[in-house]
PDB file of C-alpha atoms in Angstrom:
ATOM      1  CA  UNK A   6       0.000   0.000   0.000  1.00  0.00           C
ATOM      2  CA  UNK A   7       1.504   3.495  -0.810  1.00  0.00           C
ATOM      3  CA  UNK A   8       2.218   5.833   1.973  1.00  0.00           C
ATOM      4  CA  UNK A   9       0.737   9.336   1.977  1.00  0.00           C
ATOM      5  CA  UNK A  10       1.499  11.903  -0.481  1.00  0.00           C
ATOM      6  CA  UNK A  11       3.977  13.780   0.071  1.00  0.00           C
ATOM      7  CA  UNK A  12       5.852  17.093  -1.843  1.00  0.00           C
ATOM      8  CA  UNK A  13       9.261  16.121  -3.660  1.00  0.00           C
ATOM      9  CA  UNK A  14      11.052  18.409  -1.066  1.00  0.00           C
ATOM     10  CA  UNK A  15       9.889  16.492   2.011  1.00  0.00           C
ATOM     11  CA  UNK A  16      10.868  13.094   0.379  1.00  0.00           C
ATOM     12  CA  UNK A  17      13.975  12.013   1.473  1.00  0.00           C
ATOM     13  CA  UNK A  18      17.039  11.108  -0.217  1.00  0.00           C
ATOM     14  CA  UNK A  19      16.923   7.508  -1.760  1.00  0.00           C
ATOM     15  CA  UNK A  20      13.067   7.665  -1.744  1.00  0.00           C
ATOM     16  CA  UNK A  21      11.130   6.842  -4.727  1.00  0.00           C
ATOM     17  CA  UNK A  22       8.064   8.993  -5.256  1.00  0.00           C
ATOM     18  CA  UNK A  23       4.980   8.518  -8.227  1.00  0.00           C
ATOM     19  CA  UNK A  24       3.820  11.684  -9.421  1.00  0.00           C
ATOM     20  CA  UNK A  25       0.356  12.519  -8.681  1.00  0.00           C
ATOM     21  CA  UNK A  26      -0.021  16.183  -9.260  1.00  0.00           C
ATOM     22  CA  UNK A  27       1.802  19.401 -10.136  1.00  0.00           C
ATOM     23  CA  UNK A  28       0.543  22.535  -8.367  1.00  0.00           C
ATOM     24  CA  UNK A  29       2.159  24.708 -11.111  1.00  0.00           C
ATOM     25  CA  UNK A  30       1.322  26.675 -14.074  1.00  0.00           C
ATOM     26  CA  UNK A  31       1.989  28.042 -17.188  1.00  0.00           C
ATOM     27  CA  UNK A  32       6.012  28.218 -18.594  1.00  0.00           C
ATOM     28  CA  UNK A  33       6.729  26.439 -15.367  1.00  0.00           C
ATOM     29  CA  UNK A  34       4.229  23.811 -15.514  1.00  0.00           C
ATOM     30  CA  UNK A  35       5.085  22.931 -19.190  1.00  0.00           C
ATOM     31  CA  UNK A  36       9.089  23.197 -18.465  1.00  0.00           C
ATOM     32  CA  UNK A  37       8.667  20.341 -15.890  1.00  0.00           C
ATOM     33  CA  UNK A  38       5.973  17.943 -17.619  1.00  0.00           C
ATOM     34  CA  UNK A  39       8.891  18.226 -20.593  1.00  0.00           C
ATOM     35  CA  UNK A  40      11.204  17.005 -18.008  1.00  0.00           C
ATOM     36  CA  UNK A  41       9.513  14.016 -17.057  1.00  0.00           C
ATOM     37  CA  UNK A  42       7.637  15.520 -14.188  1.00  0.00           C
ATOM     38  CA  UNK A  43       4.459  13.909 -15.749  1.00  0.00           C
ATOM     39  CA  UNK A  44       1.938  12.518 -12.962  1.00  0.00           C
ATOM     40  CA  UNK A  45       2.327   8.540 -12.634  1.00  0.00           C
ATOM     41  CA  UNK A  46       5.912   8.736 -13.692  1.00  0.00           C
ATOM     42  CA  UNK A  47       8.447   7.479 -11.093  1.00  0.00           C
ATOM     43  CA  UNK A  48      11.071   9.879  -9.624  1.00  0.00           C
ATOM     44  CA  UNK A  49      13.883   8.838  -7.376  1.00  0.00           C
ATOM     45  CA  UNK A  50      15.440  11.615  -4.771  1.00  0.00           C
ATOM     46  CA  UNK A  51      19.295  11.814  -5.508  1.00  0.00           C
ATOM     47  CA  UNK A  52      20.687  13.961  -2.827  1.00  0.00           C
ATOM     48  CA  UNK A  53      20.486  17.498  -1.282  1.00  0.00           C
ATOM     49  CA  UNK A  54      22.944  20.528  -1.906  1.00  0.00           C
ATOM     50  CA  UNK A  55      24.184  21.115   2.021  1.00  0.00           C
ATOM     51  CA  UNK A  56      21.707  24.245   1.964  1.00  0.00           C
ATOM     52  CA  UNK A  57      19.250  21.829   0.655  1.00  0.00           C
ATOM     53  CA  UNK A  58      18.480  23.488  -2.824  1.00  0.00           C
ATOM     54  CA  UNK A  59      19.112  22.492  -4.865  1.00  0.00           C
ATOM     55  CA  UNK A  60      18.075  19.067  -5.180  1.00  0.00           C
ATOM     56  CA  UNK A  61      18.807  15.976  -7.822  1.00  0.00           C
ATOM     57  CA  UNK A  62      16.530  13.748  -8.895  1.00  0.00           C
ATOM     58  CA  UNK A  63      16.437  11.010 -11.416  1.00  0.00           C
ATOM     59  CA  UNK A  64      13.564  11.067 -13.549  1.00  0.00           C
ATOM     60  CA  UNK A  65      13.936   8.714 -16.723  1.00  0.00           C
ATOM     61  CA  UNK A  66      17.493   7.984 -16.415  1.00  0.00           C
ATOM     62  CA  UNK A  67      17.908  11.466 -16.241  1.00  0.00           C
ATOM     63  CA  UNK A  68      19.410  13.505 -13.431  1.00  0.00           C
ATOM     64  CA  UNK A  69      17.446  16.955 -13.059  1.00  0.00           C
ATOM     65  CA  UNK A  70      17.935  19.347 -10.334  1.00  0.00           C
ATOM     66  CA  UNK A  71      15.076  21.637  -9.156  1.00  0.00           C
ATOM     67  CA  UNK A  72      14.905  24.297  -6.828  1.00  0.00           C
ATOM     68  CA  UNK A  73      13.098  23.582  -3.336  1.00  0.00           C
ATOM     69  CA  UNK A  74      10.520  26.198  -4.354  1.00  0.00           C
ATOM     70  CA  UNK A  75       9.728  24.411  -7.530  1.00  0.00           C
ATOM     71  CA  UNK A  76       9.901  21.151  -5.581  1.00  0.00           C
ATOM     72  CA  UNK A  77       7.493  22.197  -3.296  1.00  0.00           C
ATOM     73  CA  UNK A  78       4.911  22.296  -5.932  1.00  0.00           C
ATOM     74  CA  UNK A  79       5.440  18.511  -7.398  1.00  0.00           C
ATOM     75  CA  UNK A  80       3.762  16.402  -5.540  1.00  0.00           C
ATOM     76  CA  UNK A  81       3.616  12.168  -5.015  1.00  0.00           C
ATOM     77  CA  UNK A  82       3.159   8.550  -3.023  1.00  0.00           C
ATOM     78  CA  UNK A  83       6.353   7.328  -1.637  1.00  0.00           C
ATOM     79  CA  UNK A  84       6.738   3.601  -2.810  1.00  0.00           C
ATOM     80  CA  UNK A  85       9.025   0.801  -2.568  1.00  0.00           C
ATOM     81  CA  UNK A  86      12.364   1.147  -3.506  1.00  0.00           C
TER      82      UNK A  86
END
């Protein structure tokens, strides 16, 4: 069963998260659905910057970094690694 959803900045490092919605709009919105921020698609939290923004992810083989504001906005289930 997946846990509750949580935003991609609260997700900790190593945790895999399934997109379920994207509280952003317009350019933004667009810019990060391109990226692979699409809802049901699988992201895996890479690591921090030691201010904590910003922060990796791997979305598609792909290693994208997003700021913890954007993060904020993106958000997901926690499932099993």
């Amino acid at each position: 069963m997946a846990s509750a959803e949580t935003n991609l900045l609260e997700a900790g490092i190593g945790n895999h998260v399934r997109i379920t919605r994207l509280e952003v709009q317009g350019v933004m919105r667009r810019r990060l659905l391109d990226l692979g921020f699409v809802p049901g698609n699988r992201i895996e939290v890479l690591q921090k910057s030691p201010l904590g923004d910003p922060i990796a992810f791997r979305v598609n083989n792909t290693t994208i970094a997003l700021r913890s504001e954007e993060s904020s906005l993106i958000w997901g289930e926690r499932i099993g690694e």
